[in-house]
Coordinates of C-alpha atoms in Angstrom, one line a residue:
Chain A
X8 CA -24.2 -32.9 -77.1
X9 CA -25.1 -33.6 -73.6
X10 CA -25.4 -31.3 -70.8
X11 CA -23.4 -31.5 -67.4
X12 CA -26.2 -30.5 -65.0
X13 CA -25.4 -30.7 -61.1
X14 CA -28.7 -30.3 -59.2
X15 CA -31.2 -31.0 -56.1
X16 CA -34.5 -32.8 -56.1
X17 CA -36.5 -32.8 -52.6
X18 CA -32.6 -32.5 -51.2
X19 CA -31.2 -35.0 -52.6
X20 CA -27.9 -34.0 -55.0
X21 CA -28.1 -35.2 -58.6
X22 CA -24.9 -35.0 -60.8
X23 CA -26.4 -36.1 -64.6
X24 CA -25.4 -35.4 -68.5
X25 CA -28.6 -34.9 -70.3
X26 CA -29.8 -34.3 -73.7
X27 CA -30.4 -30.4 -74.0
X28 CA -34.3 -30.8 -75.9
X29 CA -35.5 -32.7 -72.5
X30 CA -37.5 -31.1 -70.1
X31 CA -37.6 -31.1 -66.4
X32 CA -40.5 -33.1 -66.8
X33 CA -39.7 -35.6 -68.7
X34 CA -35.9 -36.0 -66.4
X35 CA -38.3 -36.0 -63.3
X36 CA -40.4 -39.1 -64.5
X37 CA -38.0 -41.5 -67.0
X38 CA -34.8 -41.0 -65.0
X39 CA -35.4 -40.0 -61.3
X40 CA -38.5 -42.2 -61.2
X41 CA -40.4 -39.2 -59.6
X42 CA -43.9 -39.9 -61.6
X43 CA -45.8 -37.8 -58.7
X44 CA -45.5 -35.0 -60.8
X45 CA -47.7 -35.5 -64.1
X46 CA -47.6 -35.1 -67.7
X47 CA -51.0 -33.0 -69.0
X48 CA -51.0 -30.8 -72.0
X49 CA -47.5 -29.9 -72.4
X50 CA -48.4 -26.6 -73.0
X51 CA -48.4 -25.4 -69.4
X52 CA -52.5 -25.2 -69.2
X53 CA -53.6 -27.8 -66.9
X54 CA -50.6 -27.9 -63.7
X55 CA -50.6 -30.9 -63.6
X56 CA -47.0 -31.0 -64.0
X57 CA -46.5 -28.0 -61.4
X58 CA -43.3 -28.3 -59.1
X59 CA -41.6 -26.0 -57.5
X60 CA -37.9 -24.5 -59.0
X61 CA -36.4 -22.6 -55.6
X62 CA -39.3 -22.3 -54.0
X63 CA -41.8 -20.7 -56.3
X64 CA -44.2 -22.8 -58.9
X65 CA -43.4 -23.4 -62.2
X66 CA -44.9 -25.9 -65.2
X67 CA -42.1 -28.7 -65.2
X68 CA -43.5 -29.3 -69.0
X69 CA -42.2 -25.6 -70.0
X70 CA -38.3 -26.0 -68.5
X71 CA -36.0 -27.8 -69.6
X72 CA -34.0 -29.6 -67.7
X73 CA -30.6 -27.8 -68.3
X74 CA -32.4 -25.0 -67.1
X75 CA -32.5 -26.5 -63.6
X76 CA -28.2 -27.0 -63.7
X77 CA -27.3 -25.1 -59.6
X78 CA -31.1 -24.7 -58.9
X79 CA -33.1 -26.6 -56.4
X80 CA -36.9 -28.9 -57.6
X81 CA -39.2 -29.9 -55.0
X82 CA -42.1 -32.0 -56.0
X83 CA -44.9 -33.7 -54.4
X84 CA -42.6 -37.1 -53.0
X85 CA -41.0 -34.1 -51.4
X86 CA -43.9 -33.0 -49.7
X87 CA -43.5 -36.2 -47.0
X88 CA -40.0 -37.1 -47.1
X89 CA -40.2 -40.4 -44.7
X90 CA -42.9 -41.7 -47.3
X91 CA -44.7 -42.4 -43.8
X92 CA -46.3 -39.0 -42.7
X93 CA -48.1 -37.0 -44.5
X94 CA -47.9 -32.9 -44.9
X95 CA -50.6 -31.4 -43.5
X96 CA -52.3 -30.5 -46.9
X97 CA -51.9 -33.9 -48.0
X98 CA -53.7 -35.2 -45.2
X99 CA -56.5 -32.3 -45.5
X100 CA -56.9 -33.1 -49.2
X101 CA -57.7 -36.6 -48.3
X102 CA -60.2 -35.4 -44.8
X103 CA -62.1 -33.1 -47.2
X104 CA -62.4 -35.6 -50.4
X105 CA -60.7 -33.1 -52.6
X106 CA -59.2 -36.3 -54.6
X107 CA -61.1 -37.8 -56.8
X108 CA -59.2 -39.5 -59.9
X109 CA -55.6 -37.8 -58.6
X110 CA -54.2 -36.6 -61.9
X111 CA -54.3 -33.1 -60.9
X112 CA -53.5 -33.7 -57.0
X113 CA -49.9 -33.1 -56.8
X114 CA -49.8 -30.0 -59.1
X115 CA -52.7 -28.6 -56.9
X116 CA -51.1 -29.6 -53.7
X117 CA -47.5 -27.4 -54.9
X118 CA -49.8 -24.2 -55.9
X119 CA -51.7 -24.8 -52.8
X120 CA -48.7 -24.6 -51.0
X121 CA -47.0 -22.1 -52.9
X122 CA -50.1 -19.6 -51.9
X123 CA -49.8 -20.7 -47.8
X124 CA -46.3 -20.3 -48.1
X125 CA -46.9 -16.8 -48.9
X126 CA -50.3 -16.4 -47.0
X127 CA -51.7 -18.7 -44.2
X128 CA -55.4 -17.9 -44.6
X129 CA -55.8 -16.5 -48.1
X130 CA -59.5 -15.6 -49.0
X131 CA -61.4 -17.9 -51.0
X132 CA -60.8 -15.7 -54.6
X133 CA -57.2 -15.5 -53.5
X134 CA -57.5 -19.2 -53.4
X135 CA -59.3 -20.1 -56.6
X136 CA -56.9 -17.0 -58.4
X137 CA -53.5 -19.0 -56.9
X138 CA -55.2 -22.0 -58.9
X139 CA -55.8 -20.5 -62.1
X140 CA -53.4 -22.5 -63.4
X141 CA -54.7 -26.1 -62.5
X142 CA -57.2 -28.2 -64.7
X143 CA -59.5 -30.5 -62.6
X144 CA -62.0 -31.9 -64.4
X145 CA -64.0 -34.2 -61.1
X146 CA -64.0 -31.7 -58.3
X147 CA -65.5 -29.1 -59.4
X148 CA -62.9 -27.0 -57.4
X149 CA -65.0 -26.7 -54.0
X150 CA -63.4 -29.4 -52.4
X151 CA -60.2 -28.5 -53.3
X152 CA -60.6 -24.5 -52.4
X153 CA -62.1 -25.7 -48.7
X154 CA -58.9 -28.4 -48.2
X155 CA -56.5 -25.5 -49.0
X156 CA -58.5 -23.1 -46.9
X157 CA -58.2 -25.8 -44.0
X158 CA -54.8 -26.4 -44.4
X159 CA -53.4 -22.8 -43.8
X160 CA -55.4 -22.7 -40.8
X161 CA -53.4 -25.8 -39.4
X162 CA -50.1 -24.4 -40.6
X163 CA -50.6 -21.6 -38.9
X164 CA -51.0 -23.3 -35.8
Chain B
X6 CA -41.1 -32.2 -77.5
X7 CA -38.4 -34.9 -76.8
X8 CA -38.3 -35.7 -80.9
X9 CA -37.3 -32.0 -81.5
X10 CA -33.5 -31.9 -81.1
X11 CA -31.7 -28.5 -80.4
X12 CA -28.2 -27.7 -79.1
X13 CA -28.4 -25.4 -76.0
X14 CA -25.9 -23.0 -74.6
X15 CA -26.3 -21.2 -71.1
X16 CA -23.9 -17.9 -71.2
X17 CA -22.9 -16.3 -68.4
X18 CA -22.4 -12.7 -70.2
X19 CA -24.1 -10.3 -72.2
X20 CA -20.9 -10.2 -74.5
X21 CA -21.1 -14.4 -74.4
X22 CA -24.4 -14.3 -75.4
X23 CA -24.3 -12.1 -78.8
X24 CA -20.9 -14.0 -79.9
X25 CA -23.1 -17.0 -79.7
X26 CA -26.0 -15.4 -81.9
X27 CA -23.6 -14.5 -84.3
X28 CA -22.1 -17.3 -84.5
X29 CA -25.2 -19.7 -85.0
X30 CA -26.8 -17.2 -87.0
X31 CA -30.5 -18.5 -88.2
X32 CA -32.7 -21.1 -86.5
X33 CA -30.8 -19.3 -83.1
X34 CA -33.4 -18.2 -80.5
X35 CA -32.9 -16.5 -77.8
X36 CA -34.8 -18.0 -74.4
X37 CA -35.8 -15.7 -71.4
X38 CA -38.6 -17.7 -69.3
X39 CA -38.9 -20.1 -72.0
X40 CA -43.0 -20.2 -71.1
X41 CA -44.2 -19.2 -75.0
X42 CA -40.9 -20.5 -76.8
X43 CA -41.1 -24.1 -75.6
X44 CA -45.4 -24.2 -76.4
X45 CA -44.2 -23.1 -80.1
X46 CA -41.4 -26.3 -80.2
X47 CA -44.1 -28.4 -79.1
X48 CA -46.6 -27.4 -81.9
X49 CA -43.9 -27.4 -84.1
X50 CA -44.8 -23.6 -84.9
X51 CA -40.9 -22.9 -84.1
X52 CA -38.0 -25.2 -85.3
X53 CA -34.7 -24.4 -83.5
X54 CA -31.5 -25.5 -84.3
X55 CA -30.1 -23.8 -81.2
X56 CA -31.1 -22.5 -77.9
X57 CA -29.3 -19.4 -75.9
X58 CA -30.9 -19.4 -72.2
X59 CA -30.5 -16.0 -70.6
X60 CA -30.4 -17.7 -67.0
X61 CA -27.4 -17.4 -66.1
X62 CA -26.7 -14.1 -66.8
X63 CA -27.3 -12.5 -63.2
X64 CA -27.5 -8.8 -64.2
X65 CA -30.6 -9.8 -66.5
X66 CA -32.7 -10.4 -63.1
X67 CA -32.4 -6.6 -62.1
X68 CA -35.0 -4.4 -61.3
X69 CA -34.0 -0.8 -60.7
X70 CA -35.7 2.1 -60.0
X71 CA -34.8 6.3 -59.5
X72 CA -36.9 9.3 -60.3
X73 CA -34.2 10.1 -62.3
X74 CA -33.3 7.2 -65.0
X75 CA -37.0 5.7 -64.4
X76 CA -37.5 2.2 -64.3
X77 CA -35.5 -0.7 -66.0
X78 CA -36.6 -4.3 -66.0
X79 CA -34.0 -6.5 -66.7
X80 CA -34.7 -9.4 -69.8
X81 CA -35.0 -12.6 -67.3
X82 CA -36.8 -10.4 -64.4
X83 CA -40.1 -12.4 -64.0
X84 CA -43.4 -11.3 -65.0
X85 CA -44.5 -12.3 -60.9
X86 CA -40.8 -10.4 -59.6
X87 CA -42.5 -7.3 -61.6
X88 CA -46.4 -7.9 -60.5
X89 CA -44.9 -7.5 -57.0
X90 CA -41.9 -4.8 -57.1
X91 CA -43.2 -2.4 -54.1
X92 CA -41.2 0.5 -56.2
X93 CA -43.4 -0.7 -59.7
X94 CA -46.8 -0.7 -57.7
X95 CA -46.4 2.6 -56.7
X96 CA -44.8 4.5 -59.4
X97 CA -46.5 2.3 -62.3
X98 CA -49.3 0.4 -61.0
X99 CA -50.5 -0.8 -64.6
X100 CA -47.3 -2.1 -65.0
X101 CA -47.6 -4.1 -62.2
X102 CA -51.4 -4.7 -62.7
X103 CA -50.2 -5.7 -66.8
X104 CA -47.7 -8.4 -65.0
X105 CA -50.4 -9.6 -62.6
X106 CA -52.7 -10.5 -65.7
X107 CA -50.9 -12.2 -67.8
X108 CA -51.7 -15.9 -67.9
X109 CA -51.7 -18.0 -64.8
X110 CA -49.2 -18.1 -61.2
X111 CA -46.8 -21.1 -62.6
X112 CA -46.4 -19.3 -66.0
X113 CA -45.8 -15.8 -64.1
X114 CA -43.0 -17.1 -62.1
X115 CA -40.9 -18.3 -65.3
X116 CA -42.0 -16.2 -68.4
X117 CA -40.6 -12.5 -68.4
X118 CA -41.6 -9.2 -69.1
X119 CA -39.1 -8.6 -71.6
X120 CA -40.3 -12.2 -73.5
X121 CA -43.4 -11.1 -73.7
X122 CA -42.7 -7.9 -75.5
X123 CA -39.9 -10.0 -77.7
X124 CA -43.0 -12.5 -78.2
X125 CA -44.3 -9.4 -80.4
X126 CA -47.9 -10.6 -80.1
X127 CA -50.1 -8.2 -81.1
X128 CA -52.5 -9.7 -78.2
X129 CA -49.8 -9.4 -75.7
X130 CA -50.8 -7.7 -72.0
X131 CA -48.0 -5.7 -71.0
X132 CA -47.2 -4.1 -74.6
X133 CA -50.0 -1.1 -74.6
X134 CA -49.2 0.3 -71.2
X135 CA -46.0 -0.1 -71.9
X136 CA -46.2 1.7 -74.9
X137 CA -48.2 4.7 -73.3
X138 CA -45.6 5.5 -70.6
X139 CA -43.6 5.8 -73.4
X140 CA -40.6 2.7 -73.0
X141 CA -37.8 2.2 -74.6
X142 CA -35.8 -1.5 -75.2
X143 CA -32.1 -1.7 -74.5
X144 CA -30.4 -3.9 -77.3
X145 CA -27.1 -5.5 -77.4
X146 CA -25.3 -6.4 -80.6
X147 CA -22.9 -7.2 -82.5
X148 CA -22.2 -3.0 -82.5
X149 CA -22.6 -2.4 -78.9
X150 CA -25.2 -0.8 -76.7
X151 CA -28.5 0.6 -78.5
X152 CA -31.8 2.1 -77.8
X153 CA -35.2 2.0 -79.4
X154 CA -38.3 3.7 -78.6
X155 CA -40.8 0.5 -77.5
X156 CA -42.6 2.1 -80.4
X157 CA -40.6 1.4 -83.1
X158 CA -40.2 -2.4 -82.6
X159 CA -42.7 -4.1 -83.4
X160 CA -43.0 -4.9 -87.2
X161 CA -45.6 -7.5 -87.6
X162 CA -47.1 -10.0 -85.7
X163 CA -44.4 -12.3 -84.4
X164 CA -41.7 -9.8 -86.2
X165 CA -39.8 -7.4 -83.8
X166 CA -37.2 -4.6 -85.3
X167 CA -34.3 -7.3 -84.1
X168 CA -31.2 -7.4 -86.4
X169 CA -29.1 -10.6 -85.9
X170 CA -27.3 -11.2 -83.1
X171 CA -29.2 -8.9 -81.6
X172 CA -31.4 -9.4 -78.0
X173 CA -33.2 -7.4 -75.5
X174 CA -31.2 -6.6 -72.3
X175 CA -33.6 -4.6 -70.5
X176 CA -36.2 -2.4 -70.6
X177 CA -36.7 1.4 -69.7
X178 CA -39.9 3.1 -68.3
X179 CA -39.2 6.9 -68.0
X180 CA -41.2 8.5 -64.7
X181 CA -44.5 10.0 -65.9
X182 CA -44.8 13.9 -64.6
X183 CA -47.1 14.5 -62.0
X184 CA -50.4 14.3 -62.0
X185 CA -50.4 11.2 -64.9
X186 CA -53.0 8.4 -64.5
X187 CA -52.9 5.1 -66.5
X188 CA -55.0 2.6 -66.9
X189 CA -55.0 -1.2 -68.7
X190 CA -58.1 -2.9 -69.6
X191 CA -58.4 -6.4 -71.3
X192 CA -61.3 -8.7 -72.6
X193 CA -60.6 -12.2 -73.5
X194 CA -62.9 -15.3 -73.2
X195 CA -61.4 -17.5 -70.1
X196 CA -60.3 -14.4 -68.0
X197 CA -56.3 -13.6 -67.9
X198 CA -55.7 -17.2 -68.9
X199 CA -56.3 -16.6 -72.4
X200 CA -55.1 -14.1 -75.0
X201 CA -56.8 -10.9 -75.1
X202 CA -59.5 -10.7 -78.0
X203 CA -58.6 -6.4 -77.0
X204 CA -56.4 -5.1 -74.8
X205 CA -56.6 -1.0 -74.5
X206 CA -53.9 1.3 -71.9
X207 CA -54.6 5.2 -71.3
X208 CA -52.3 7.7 -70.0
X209 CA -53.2 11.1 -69.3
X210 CA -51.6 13.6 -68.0
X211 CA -53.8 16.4 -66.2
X212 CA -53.6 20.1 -65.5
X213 CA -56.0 21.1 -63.7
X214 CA -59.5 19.8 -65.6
X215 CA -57.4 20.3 -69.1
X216 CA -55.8 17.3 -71.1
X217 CA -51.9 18.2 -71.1
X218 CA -51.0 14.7 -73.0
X219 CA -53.1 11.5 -74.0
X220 CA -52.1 8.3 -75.0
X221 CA -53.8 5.5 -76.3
X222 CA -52.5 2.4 -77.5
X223 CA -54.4 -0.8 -78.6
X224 CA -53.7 -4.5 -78.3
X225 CA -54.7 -7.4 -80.4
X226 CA -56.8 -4.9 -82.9
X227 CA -53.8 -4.3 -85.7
X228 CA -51.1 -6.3 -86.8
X229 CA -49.0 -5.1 -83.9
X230 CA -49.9 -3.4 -81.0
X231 CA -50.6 0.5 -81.9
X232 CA -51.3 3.8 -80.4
X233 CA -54.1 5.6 -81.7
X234 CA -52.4 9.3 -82.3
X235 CA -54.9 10.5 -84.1
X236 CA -57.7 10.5 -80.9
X237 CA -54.7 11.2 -78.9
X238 CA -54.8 14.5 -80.6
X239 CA -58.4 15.1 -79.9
X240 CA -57.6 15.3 -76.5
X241 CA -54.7 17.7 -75.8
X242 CA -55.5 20.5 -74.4
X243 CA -59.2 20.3 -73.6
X244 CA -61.6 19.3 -70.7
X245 CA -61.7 15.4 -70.4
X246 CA -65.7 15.7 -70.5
X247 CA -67.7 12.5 -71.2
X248 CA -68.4 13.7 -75.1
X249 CA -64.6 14.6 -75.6
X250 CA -63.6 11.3 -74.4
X251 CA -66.4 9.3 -76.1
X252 CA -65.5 11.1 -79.8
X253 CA -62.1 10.2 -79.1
X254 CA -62.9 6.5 -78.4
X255 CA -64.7 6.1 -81.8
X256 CA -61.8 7.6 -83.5
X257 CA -59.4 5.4 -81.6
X258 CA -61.7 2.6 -83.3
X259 CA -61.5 3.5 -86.2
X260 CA -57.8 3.8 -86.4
X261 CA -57.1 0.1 -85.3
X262 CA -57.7 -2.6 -88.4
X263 CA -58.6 -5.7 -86.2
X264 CA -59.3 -9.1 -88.3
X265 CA -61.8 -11.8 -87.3
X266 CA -60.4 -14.8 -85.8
X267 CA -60.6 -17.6 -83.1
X268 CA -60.9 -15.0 -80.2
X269 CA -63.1 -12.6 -81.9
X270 CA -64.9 -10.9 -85.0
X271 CA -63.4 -8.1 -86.6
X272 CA -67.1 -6.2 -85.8
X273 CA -67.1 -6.8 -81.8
X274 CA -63.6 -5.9 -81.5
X275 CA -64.1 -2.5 -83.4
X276 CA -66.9 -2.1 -81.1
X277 CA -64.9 -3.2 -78.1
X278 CA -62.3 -0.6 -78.8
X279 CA -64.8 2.4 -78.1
X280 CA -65.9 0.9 -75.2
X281 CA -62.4 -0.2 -73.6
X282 CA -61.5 3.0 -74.7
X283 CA -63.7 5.2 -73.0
X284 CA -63.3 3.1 -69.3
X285 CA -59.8 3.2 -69.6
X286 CA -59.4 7.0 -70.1
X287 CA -62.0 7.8 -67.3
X288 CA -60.3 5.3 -65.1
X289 CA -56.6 7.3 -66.1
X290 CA -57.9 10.4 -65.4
X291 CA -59.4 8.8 -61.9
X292 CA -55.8 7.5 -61.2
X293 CA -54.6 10.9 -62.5
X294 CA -56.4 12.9 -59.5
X295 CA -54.8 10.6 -56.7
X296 CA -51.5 12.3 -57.5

């Protein structure tokens, strides 16, 4: 039987019936046409699939998407709403070159925010800790550890 | 995981919630954080016919705290929501530090304390220090209300004392007595992200230089996680000196029956168990002193 689930994605008010065995993922991608967010391992080791469920980051590939029914998702389009300008840790991702094939950019970019949001110039093993849960297998990390550095320093301004 | 169908229900109650356990009887799971559960759906390790969330039930959230009825972590309370409770870093900082190591930040704001324990992995990171401040889980049931030492529920690896239509509400840490020290330490090959390979928690308690109570309990070395009474008893009621504490460690050793697998050799955990042992009791009797 499907679900009645009432919900908001980057503010925007969803009102869907879905099949219970779906996850937020998968709704996120195949129905709302949000394909920012990423499907890795499914098993909540690589972030790639990291958004954030009122506020605070979770792996979109371990919730289902009844789970979500009265609760508010935020993913990366959410990031820069007007789909013009970009948030500031976008921008310093790109300035610092800590992109490089983009699969694990938008589930870096939420943890990376979800530490500022807490802490506006974290240390760099606060930093690399607040990623433990993000694979990113061109970096090598340093890129993306100075771009979130960076980018508390301009929030903060 | 979209080929694996399930029906899900989302009660609001506690009452709700074991009516619905009853009434779908087997192949009915119970979901706090749902961050282990949905991993075993996906590698088809679990088959569920039907899924209970504990979401909306608000009073699962809680965290409470007095010096008289100790701590109590409610079922859905997060494993980050305990990692950062002011009144859990104080009064049981390896509680909080337990909460802080398990896995990674996205998995720490969904899985629960409470699902760990339920989990009953013998490798999992809260269940020794737990066990040493001596816990005790909250059930409801089709009978009511009951209480069971933390002790007593773990039956095999992946088998907890459950009866159906049972679940864990909450869980209750009592306050240590003064001067008690704990400590958790944990080796595992890829830091907190993966499963412990040996997980060992210490309490003492200390009068003066003497031992008044010792605990030890050992994860991921048995087929659930155990204390070690036996080098507990070497320790009442003597001087914590650097022999006293290293005998007891190679007893504690040899009371756990670890296995070779994946994560480890039977051979290095056995010797890990001394050594984990003998940090964490000097480190419990450090944490003891700051009292």
């Amino acid at each position: 039987m499907k679900h009645h689930i009432r919900f908001k994605v980057n503010g925007d008010q969803y009102d869907l019936a879905v099949d219970p065995w779906r996850t937020l993922n998968d709704l996120l991608r195949e129905d709302l046409n949000l394909t920012g967010t990423k499907f890795g391992c499914g098993t909540g080791d690589c972030g790639a699939c990291t958004v954030m469920l009122d506020g605070k980051t979770i792996n979109s590939c371990l919730t289902l998407a009844v789970e979500v029914d009265r609760r508010e998702v935020t993913t990366v389009e959410g990031l820069a709403p007007s789909g013009e300008e970009l948030h500031p840790i976008q921008e310093t991702f790109i300035e610092k070159g800590a992109i490089q094939c983009g699969f694990c950019t938008p589930g870096m970019e939420m943890s990376g925010l979800f530490l500022l949001n807490g802490k506006k110039t974290p240390t760099e093993s606060e930093i690399r800790t607040a990623l433990s849960g993000n694979l990113c297998r061109c970096t090598g990390y340093n890129k993306i550890v100075d771009a979130i550095a960076e980018t508390g320093k301009k929030m903060k301004k | 995981m979209s080929k694996i169908q399930f029906e899900y229900f989302a009660p609001e109650t506690i009452e709700e919630t074991v009516a619905l356990l009853q009434a779908h009887g087997e192949g009915c799971h119970v979901m706090a954080g749902g961050t282990d559960l949905l991993v075993k759906i996906q590698h088809r390790v679990t088959h569920p016919k039907v899924l209970v969330g504990l979401g909306k039930i608000k009073e699962l959230k809680r965290i409470s705290f007095s010096l008289k009825s100790g701590l109590t972590i409610g079922a859905m309370a997060s494993l980050a929501d305990v990692a950062a409770h002011p009144k859990i870093k104080k009064h049981f900082p390896s509680v909080a530090h337990a909460a802080a190591s398990t896995a990674n930040v996205q998995v720490r704001n969904k899985g629960t304390v409470v699902g760990n324990i339920c989990n009953a992995s013998p490798s999992a990171d809260n269940i020794p220090t737990l066990l040493v401040l001596g816990s005790r889980v909250n059930i409801a049931g089709p009978d009511g209300e009951t209480r069971m030492p933390l002790a007593d529920f773990f039956l095999g690896p992946g088998i907890s004392a459950l009866k159906p239509g049972q679940f864990v509400t909450s869980l209750n840490v009592p306050v240590p007595e003064t001067h008690t020290g704990t400590a958790y330490l944990s080796l595992s090959q890829r830091g907190q992200l993966d499963c412990s390979a040996v997980g060992v928690a210490a309490m003492v308690v200390m009068d003066k230089n003497k031992c008044k109570d010792a605990r030890i309990a050992v994860g991921a070395c048995a087929p659930i996680p155990m204390r070690t009474t036996a080098a507990e008893k070497m320790l009442i009621g003597k001087p914590l000196t650097h022999k006293a504490i290293e005998a007891a460690a190679v007893r504690a050793s040899k009371e756990t029956k670890p296995i070779t697998d994946v994560r480890a050799s039977a051979a290095y955990r056995w010797k890990m168990v001394a050594v984990l042992t003998i940090r964490a009791l000097i480190e419990a009797q450090k944490n003891a002193r700051k009292q």
